[in-house]
Short mmCIF file of C-alpha atoms and ligand atoms in Angstrom, two decimals:
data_model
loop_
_atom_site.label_atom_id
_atom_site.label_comp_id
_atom_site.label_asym_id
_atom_site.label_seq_id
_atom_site.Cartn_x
_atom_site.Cartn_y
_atom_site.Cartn_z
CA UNK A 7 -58.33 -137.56 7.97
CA UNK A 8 -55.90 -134.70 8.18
CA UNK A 9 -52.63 -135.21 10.29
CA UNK A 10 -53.40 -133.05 13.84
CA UNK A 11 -52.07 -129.79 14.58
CA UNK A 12 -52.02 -129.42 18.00
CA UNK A 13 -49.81 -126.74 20.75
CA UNK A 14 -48.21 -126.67 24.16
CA UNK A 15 -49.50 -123.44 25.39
CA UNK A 16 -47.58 -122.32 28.81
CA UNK A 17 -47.19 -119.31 30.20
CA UNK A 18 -43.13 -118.50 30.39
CA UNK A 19 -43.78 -117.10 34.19
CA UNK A 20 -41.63 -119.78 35.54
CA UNK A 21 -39.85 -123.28 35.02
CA UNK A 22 -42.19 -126.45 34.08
CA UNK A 23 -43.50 -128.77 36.03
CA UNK A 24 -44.13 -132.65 36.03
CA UNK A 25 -47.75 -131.51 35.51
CA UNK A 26 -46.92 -129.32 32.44
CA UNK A 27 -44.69 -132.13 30.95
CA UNK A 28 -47.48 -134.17 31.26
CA UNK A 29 -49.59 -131.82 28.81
CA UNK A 30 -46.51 -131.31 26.79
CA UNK A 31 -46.32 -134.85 26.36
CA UNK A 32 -49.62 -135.40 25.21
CA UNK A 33 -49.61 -133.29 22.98
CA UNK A 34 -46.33 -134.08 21.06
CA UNK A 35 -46.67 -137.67 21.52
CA UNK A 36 -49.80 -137.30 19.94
CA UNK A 37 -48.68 -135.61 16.85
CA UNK A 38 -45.58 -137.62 16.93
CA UNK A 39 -47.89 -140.51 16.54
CA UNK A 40 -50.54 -139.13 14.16
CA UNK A 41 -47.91 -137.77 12.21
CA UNK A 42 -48.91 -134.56 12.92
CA UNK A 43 -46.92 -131.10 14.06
CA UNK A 44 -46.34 -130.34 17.36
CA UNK A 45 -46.95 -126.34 17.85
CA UNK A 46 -45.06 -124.52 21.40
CA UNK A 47 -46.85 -121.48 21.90
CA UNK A 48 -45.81 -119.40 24.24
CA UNK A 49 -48.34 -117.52 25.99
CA UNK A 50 -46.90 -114.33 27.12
CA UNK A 51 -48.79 -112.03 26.21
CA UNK A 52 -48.39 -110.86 30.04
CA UNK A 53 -45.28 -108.63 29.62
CA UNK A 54 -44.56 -108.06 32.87
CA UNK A 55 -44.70 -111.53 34.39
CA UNK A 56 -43.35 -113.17 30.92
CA UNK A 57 -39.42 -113.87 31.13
CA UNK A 58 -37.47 -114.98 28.27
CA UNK A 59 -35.35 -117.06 30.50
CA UNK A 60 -38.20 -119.14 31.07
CA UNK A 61 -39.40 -119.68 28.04
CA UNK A 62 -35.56 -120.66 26.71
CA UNK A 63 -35.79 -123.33 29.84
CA UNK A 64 -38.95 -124.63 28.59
CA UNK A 65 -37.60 -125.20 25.07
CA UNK A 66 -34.91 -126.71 27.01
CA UNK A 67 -36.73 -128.93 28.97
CA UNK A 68 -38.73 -129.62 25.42
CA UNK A 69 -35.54 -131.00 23.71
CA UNK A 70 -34.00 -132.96 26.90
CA UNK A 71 -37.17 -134.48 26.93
CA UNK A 72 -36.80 -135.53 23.49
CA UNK A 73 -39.73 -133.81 22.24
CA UNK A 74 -38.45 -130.97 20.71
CA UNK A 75 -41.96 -128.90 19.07
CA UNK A 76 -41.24 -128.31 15.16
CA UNK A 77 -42.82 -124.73 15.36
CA UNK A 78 -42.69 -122.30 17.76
CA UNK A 79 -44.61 -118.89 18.20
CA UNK A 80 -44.42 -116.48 20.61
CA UNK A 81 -47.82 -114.69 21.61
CA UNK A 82 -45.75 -111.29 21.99
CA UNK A 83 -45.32 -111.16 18.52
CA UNK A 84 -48.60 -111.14 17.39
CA UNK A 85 -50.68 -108.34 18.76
CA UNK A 86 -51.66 -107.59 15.13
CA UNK A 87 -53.73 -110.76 15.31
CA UNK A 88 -55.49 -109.92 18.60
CA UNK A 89 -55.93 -106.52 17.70
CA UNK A 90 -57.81 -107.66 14.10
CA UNK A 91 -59.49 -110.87 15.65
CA UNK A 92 -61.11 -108.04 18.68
CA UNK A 93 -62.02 -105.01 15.91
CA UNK A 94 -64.09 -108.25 14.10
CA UNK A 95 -66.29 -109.16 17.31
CA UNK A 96 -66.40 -105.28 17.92
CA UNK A 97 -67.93 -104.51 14.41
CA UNK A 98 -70.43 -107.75 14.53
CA UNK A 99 -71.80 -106.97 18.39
CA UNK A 100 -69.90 -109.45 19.87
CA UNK A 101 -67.56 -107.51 21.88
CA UNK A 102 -68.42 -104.57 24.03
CA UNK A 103 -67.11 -101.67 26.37
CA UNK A 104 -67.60 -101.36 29.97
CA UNK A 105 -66.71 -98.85 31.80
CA UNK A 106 -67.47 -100.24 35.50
CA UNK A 107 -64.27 -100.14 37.83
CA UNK A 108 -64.08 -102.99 40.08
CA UNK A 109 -65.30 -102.11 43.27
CA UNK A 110 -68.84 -101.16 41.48
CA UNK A 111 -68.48 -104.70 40.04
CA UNK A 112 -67.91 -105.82 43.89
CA UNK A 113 -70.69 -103.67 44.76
CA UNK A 114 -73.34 -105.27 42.30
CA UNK A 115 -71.78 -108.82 43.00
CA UNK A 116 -73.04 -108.46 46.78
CA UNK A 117 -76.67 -107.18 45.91
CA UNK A 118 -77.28 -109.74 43.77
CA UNK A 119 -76.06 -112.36 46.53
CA UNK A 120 -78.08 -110.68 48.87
CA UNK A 121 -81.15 -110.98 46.70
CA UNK A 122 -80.28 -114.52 46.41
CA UNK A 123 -79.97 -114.08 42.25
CA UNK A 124 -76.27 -115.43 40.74
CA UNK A 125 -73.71 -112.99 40.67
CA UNK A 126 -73.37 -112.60 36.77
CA UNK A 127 -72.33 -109.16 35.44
CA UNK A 128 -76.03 -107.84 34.33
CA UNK A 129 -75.04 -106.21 31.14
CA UNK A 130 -75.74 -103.11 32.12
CA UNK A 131 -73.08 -101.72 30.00
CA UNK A 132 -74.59 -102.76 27.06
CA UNK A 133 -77.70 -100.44 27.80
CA UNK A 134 -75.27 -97.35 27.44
CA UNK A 135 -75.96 -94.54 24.96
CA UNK A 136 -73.12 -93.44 22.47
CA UNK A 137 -73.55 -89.81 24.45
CA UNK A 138 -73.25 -91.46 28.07
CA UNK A 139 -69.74 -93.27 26.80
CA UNK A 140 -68.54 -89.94 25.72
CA UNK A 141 -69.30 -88.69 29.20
CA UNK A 142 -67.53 -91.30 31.03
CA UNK A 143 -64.44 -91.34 28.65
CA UNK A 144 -64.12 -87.43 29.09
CA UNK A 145 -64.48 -88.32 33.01
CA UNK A 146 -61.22 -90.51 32.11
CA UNK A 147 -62.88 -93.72 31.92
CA UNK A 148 -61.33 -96.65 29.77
CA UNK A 149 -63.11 -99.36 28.78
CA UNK A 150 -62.86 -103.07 29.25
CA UNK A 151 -64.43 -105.12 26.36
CA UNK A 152 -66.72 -107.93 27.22
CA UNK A 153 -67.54 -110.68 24.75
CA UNK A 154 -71.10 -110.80 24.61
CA UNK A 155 -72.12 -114.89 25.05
CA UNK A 156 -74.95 -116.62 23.79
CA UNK A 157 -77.02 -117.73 26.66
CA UNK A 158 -77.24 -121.35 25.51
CA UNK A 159 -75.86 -124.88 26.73
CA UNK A 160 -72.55 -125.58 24.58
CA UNK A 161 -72.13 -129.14 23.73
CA UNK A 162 -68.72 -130.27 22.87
CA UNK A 163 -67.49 -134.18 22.66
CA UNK A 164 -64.18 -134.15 24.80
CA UNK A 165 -61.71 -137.10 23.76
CA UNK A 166 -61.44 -137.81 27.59
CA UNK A 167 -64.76 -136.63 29.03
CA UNK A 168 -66.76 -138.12 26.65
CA UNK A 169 -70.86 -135.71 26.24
CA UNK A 170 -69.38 -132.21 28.03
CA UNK A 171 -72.07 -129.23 27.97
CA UNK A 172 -72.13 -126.22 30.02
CA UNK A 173 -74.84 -123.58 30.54
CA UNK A 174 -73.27 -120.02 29.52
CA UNK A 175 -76.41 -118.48 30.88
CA UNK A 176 -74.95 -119.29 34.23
CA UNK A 177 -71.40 -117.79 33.59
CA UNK A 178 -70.85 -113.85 33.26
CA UNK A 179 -69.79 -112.20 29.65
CA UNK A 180 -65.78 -112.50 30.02
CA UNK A 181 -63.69 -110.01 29.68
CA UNK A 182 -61.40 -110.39 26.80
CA UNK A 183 -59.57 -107.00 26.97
CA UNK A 184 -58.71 -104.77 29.86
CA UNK A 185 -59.10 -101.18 30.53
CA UNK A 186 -55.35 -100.52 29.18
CA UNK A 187 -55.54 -102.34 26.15
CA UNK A 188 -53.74 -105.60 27.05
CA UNK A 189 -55.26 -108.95 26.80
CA UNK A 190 -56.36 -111.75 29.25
CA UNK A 191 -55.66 -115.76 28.15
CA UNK A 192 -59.16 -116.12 26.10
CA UNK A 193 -58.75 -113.91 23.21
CA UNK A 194 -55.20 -114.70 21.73
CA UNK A 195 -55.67 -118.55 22.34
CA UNK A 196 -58.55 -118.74 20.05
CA UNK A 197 -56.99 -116.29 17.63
CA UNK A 198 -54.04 -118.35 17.68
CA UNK A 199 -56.27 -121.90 17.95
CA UNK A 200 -57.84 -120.42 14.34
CA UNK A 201 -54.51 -118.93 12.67
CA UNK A 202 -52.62 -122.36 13.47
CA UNK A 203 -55.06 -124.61 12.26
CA UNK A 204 -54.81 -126.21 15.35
CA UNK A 205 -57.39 -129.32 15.23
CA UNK A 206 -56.91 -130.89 18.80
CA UNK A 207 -56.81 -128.83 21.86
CA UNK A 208 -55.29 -131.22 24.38
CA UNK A 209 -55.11 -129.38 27.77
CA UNK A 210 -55.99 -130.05 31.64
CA UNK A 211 -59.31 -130.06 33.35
CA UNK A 212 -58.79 -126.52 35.00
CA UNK A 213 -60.06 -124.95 31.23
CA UNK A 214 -63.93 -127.14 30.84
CA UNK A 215 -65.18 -124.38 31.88
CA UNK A 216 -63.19 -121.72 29.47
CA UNK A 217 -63.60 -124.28 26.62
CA UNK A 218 -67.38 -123.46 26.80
CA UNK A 219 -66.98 -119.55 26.35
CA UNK A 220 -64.04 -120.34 23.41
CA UNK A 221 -66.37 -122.30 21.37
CA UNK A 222 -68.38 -119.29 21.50
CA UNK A 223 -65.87 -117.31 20.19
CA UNK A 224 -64.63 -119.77 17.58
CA UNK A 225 -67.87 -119.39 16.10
CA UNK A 226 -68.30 -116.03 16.43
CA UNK A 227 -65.42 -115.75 14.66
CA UNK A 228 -67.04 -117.97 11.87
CA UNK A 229 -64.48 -120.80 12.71
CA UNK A 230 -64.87 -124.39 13.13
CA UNK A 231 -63.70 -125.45 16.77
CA UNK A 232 -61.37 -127.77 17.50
CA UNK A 233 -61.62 -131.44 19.04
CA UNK A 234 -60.98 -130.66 23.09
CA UNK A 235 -59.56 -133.41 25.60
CA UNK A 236 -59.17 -132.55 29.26
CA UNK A 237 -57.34 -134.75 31.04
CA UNK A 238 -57.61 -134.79 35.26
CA UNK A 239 -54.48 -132.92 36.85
CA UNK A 240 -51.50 -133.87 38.55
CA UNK A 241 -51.52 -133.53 42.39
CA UNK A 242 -48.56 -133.85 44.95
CA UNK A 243 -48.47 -137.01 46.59
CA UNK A 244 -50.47 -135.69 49.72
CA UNK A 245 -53.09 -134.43 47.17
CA UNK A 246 -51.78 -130.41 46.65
CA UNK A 247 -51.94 -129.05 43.38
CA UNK A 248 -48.85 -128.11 41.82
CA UNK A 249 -47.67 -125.39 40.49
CA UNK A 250 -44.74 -123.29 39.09
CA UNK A 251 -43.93 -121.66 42.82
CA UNK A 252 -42.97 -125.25 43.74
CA UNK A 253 -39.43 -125.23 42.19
CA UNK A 254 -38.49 -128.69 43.60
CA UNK A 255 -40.91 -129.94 41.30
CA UNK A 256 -39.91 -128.21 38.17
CA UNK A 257 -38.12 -130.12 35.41
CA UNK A 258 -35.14 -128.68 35.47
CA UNK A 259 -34.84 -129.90 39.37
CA UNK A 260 -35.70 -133.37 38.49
CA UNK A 261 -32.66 -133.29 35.94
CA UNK A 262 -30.18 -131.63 37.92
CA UNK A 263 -31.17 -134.38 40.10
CA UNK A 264 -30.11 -136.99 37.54
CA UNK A 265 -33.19 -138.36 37.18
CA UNK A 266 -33.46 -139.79 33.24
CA UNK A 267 -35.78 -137.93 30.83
CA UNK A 268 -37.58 -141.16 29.97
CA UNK A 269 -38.49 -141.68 33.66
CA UNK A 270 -39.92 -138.74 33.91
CA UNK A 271 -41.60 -138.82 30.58
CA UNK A 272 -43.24 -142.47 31.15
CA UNK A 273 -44.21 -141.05 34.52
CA UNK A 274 -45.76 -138.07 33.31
CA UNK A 275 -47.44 -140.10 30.53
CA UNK A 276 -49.09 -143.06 31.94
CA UNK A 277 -50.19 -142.04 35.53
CA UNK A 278 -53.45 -141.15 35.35
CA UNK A 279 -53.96 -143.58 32.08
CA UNK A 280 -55.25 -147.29 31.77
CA UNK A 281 -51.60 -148.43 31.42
CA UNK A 282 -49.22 -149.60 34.13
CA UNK A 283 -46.82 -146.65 35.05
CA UNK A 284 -43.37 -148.49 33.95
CA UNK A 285 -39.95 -147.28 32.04
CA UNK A 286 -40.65 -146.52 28.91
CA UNK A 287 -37.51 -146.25 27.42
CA UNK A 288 -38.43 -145.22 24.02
CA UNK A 289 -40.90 -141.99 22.90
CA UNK A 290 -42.58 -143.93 19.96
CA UNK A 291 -43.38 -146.67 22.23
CA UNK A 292 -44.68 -144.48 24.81
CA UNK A 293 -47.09 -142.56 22.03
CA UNK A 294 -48.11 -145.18 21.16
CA UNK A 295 -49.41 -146.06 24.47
CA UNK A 296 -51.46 -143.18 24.68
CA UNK A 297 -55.35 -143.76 24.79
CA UNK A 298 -57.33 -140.57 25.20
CA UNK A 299 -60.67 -142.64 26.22
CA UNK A 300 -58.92 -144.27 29.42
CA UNK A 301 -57.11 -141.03 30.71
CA UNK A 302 -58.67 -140.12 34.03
CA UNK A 303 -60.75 -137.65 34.55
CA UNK A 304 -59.97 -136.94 38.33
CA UNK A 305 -56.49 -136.17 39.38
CA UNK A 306 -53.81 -138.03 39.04
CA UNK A 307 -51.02 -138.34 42.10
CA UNK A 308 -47.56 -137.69 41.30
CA UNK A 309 -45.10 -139.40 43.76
CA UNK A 310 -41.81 -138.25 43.51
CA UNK A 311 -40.40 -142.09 45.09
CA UNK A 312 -42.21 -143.75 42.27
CA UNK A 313 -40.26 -141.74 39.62
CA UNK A 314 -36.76 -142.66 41.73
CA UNK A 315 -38.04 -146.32 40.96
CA UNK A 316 -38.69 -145.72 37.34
CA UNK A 317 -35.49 -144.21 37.49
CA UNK A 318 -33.86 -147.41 38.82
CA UNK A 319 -35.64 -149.70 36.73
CA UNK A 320 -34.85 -147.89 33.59
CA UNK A 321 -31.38 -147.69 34.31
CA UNK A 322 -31.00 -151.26 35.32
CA UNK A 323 -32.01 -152.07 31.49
CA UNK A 324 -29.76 -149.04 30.05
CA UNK A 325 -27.44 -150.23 27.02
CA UNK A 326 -24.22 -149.21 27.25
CA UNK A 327 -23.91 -147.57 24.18
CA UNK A 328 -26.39 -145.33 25.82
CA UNK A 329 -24.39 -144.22 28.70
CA UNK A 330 -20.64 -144.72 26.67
CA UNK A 331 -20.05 -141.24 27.04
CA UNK A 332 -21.27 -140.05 30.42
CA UNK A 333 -19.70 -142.67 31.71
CA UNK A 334 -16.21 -141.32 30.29
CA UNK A 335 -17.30 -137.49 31.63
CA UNK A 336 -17.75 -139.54 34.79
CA UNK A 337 -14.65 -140.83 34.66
CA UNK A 338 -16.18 -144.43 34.60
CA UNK A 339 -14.50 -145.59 31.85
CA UNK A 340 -14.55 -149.52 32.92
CA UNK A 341 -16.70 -150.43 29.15
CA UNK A 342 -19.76 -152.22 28.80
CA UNK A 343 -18.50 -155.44 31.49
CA UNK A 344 -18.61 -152.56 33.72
CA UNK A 345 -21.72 -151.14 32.91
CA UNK A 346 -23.42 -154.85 32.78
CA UNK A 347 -21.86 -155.36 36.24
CA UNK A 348 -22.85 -152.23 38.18
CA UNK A 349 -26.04 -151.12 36.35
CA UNK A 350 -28.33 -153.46 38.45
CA UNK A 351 -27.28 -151.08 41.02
CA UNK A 352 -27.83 -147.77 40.13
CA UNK A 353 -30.43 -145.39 41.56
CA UNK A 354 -28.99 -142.73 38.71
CA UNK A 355 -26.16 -143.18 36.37
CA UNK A 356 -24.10 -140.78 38.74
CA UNK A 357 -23.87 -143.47 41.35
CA UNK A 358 -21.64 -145.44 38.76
CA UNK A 359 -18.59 -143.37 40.31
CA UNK A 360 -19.17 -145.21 43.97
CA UNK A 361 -18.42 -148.54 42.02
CA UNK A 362 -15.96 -147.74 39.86
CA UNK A 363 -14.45 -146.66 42.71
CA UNK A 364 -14.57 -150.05 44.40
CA UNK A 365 -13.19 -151.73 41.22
CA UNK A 366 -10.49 -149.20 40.80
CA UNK A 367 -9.76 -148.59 44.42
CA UNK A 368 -8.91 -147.49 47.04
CA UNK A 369 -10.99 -149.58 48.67
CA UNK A 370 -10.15 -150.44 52.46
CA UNK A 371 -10.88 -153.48 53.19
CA UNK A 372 -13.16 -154.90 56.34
CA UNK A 373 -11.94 -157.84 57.98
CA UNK A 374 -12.99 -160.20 60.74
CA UNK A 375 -11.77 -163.29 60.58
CA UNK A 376 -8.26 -162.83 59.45
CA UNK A 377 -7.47 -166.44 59.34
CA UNK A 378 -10.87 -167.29 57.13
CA UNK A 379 -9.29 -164.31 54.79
CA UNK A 380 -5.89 -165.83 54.41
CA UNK A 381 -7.28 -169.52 53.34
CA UNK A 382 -9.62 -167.83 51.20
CA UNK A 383 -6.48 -165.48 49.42
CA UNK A 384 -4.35 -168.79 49.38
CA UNK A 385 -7.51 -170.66 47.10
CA UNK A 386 -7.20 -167.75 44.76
CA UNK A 387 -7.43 -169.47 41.31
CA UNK A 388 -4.20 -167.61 38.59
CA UNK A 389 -5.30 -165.17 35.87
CA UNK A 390 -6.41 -164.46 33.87
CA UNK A 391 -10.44 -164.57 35.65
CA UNK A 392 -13.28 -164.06 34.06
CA UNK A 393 -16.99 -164.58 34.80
CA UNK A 394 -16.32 -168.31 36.10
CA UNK A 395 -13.39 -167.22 38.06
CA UNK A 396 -15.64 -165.91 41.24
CA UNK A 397 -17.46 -169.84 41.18
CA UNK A 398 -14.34 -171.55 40.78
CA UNK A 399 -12.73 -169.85 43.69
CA UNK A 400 -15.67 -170.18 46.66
CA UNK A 401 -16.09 -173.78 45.83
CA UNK A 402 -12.43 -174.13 46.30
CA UNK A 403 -12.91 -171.94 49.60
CA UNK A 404 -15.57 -174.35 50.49
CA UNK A 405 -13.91 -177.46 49.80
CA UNK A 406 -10.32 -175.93 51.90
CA UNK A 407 -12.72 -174.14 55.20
CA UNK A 408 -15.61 -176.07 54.88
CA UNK A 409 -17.77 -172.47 55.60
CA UNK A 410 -20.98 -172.00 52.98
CA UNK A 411 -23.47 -169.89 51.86
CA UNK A 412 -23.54 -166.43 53.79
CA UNK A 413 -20.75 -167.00 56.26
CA UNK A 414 -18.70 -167.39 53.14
CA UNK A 415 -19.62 -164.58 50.80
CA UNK A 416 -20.37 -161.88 53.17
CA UNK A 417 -16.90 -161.67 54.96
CA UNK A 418 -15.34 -162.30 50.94
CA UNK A 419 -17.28 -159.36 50.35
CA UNK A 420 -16.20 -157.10 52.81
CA UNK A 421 -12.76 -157.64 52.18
CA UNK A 422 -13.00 -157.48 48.55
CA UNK A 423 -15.33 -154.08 48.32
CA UNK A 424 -15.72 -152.81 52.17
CA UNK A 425 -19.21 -152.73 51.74
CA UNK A 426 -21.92 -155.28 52.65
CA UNK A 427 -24.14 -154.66 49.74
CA UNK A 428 -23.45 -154.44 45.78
CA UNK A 429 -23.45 -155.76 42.75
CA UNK A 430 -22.79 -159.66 41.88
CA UNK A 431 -19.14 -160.30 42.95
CA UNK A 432 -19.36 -162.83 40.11
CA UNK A 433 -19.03 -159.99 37.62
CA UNK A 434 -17.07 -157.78 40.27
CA UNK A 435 -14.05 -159.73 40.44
CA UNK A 436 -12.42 -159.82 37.14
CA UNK A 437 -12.85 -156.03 37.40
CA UNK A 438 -11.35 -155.90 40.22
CA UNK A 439 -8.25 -157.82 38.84
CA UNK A 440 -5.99 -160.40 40.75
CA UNK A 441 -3.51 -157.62 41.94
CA UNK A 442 -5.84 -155.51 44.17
CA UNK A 443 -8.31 -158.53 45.08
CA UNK A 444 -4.91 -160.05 46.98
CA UNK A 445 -3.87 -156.45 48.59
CA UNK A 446 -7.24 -156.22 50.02
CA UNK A 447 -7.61 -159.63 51.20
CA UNK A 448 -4.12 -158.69 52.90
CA UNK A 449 -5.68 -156.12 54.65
CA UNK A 450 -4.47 -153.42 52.47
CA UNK A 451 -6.05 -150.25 50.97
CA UNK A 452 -6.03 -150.58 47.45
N1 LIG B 520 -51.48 -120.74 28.85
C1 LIG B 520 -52.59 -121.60 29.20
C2 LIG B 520 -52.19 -122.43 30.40
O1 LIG B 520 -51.02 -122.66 30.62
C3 LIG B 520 -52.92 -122.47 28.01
C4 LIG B 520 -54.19 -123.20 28.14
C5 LIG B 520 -54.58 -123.85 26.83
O2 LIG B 520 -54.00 -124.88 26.50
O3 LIG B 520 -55.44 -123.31 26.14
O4 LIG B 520 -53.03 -122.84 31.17
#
């Protein structure tokens, strides 16, 4: 078989969300996998709305994401297409002007409701005589251009829905071009769906519906469609839908937020599929996971606390070859002891700075039982320590106070870091160095 084509087709109107990634994703990681070539289209063929800004964030987000797409096409750049692909269903019957404005349309819509018939436009344009155009265009009239469907069930086999068919007799002729020439979603996808060669259209649920009417045109257009999967969407965690206008949700949010791009990817990719949502750490393992017949169908939820666990448990694996040089633009630059020592505790790799600042100091020191503190500095084995050193020196604190378990490493604790929580003291103290371990169990800031 061929090696898939496929596209990630969003409209630059705003930043991406977790629900976009997820089609992004599924796409790429699909070609990735295949071997295939991983098309961005952008569709902005709405000028207006369409900002380049977004559509450099997008790329943006694309790369950070580690998916970077090896072509990318821009739908404002290829009216030619759309204007050749519309003349061809013009000329073959397929496309047609109508010259109803909408509040006629309204008008009809109600009628036929009231008459208890379904409100599909009726065609009536189609019944107009060359000399009765002329007479509305000299009244100033512009057409709109309907694409003229076959009233038949479409059949399609969707990777993830399985036997799909819907009944265009039911659904009104769409309108592929408006009255001032531009042109709405349906016509420049397919043109571009042909012109790309793209053989799998992997997109959300919200388009079964439109996937019915662009067969139609595919085949009008004497083209062979492409293999559809619709996965379910992403929801909030209280079941919204989610969409551009909620910026807190956008990518760029979750990585200003310091939230790791395989989190989120592993997140975006296996909610929803047969797998157990967990960190992912690498993209080829994660495509490979990827199992079109056991995505859901119905919506997925998307919890932002789950992905702060990802996050966690991602980190807590990291390498610190990985993280070598964030950790020195953090300041952090304690080597890979550190890293082993502190990543257990990391939410994000930003939170390093809150230990390295208890290594380095200054840390002040909470004591309550000064005279526990003293015969616990006194027991304090000689440098150099290492990993053993912590052992060796609370059995000897044990053996001189006689205190165990809690009562012993808690108050150690709090004199050594301040805190009552943290990361093994085991690996701690080394780091932390005979010179400021004694200061603090003096009592001193350091
Ligand atoms: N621009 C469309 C969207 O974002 C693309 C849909 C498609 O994949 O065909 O919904």
């Amino acid at each position: 078989m061929s090696k898939p084509i496929v596209r990630f087709a969003p409209s630059p109107t705003g930043l991406i969300h977790i629900g976009n990634t997820r089609v992004a994703l599924l796409n790429a990681l699909y070609a990735r996998r295949e071997g295939g070539t991983f098309i961005l289209r952008f569709d902005d063929t709405d000028l207006e709305r369409s900002k380049r800004e977004y559509a450099d964030a997008i790329e943006f987000d694309l790369r950070w994401l580690g998916v970077p797409p090896d072509v990318t096409v821009r739908q404002s750049e290829r009216f030619d297409l759309y204007d050749d692909v519309a003349e061809r269903l013009r000329i073959s019957g397929r496309l047609y002007a109508c010259y109803e404005t909408p509040e006629e349309l309204e008008f009809r819509r109600k009628r036929q409701l009231a008459r208890g018939l379904p409100p599909i436009y009726d065609r009536a344009a189609l019944k107009l005589t060359p000399a009765e155009k002329e007479k509305l265009e000299a009244e100033g009239r512009r057409p709109h251009w309907r694409f003229l469907l076959e009233h038949r069930v479409v059949p399609w086999t969707d990777m993830i829905r399985g036997d799909c068919h819907v009944d265009c007799a039911s659904l009104s002729d769409p309108v592929l071009v408006r009255e001032d020439g531009t042109y709405l979603y349906t016509l420049p996808s397919v043109a571009d769906d042909i012109e790309l060669k793209i053989s799998h259209v992997i997109r959300g649920e919200d388009h079964v519906t439109n996937t019915a009417v662009q067969i139609q045109i595919f085949e009008a257009l004497g083209a062979v469609p492409p293999i559809f999967a619709h996965h379910g969407l992403l929801t909030t965690a209280s079941g919204e839908g989610l969409s551009k206008r909620l910026g807190h949700l956008s990518l760029r949010s979750l990585r200003e937020a310091g939230l790791e791009p395989q989190a989120v990817a592993s997140l975006a990719v296996l909610v929803g599929s047969a797998e157990a949502v967990r960190p992912v750490a690498d993209v080829d393992k994660l495509a490979r996971l990827i199992d079109f017949s056991h995505i859901s169908r119905g919506p997925a939820k998307f919890d932002e606390h789950e992905l702060e666990q990802l996050n966690a448990r991602l980190i807590h694996e990291m390498p610190y070859a990985e993280v070598r040089e964030r950790l020195a633009s953090l300041g952090a630059n304690g080597g890979e002891t550190f890293w082993n020592a502190v990543r257990g505790n990391l939410g994000k790799v930003a939170d390093v700075a809150e230990w390295w600042k208890v290594v380095n100091g200054p840390v002040t020191p909470v004591i309550e039982d000064r005279a526990f503190i003293a015969a616990a500095a006194q027991a304090l084995p000689d440098g150099p320590w290492d990993a053993t050193t912590w052992k060796a020196w609370t059995e000897a604190v044990k053996a001189a106070t006689g205190v165990k378990g809690k009562a012993l490493f808690m108050p150690l604790r709090l004199a050594l870091t301040g805190l009552e929580h943290g990361p093994e003291l085991g690996a701690l103290l080394p780091l932390i160095g005979p010179d400021r371990a004694r200061a603090r169990l003096a009592g001193q800031a350091a």
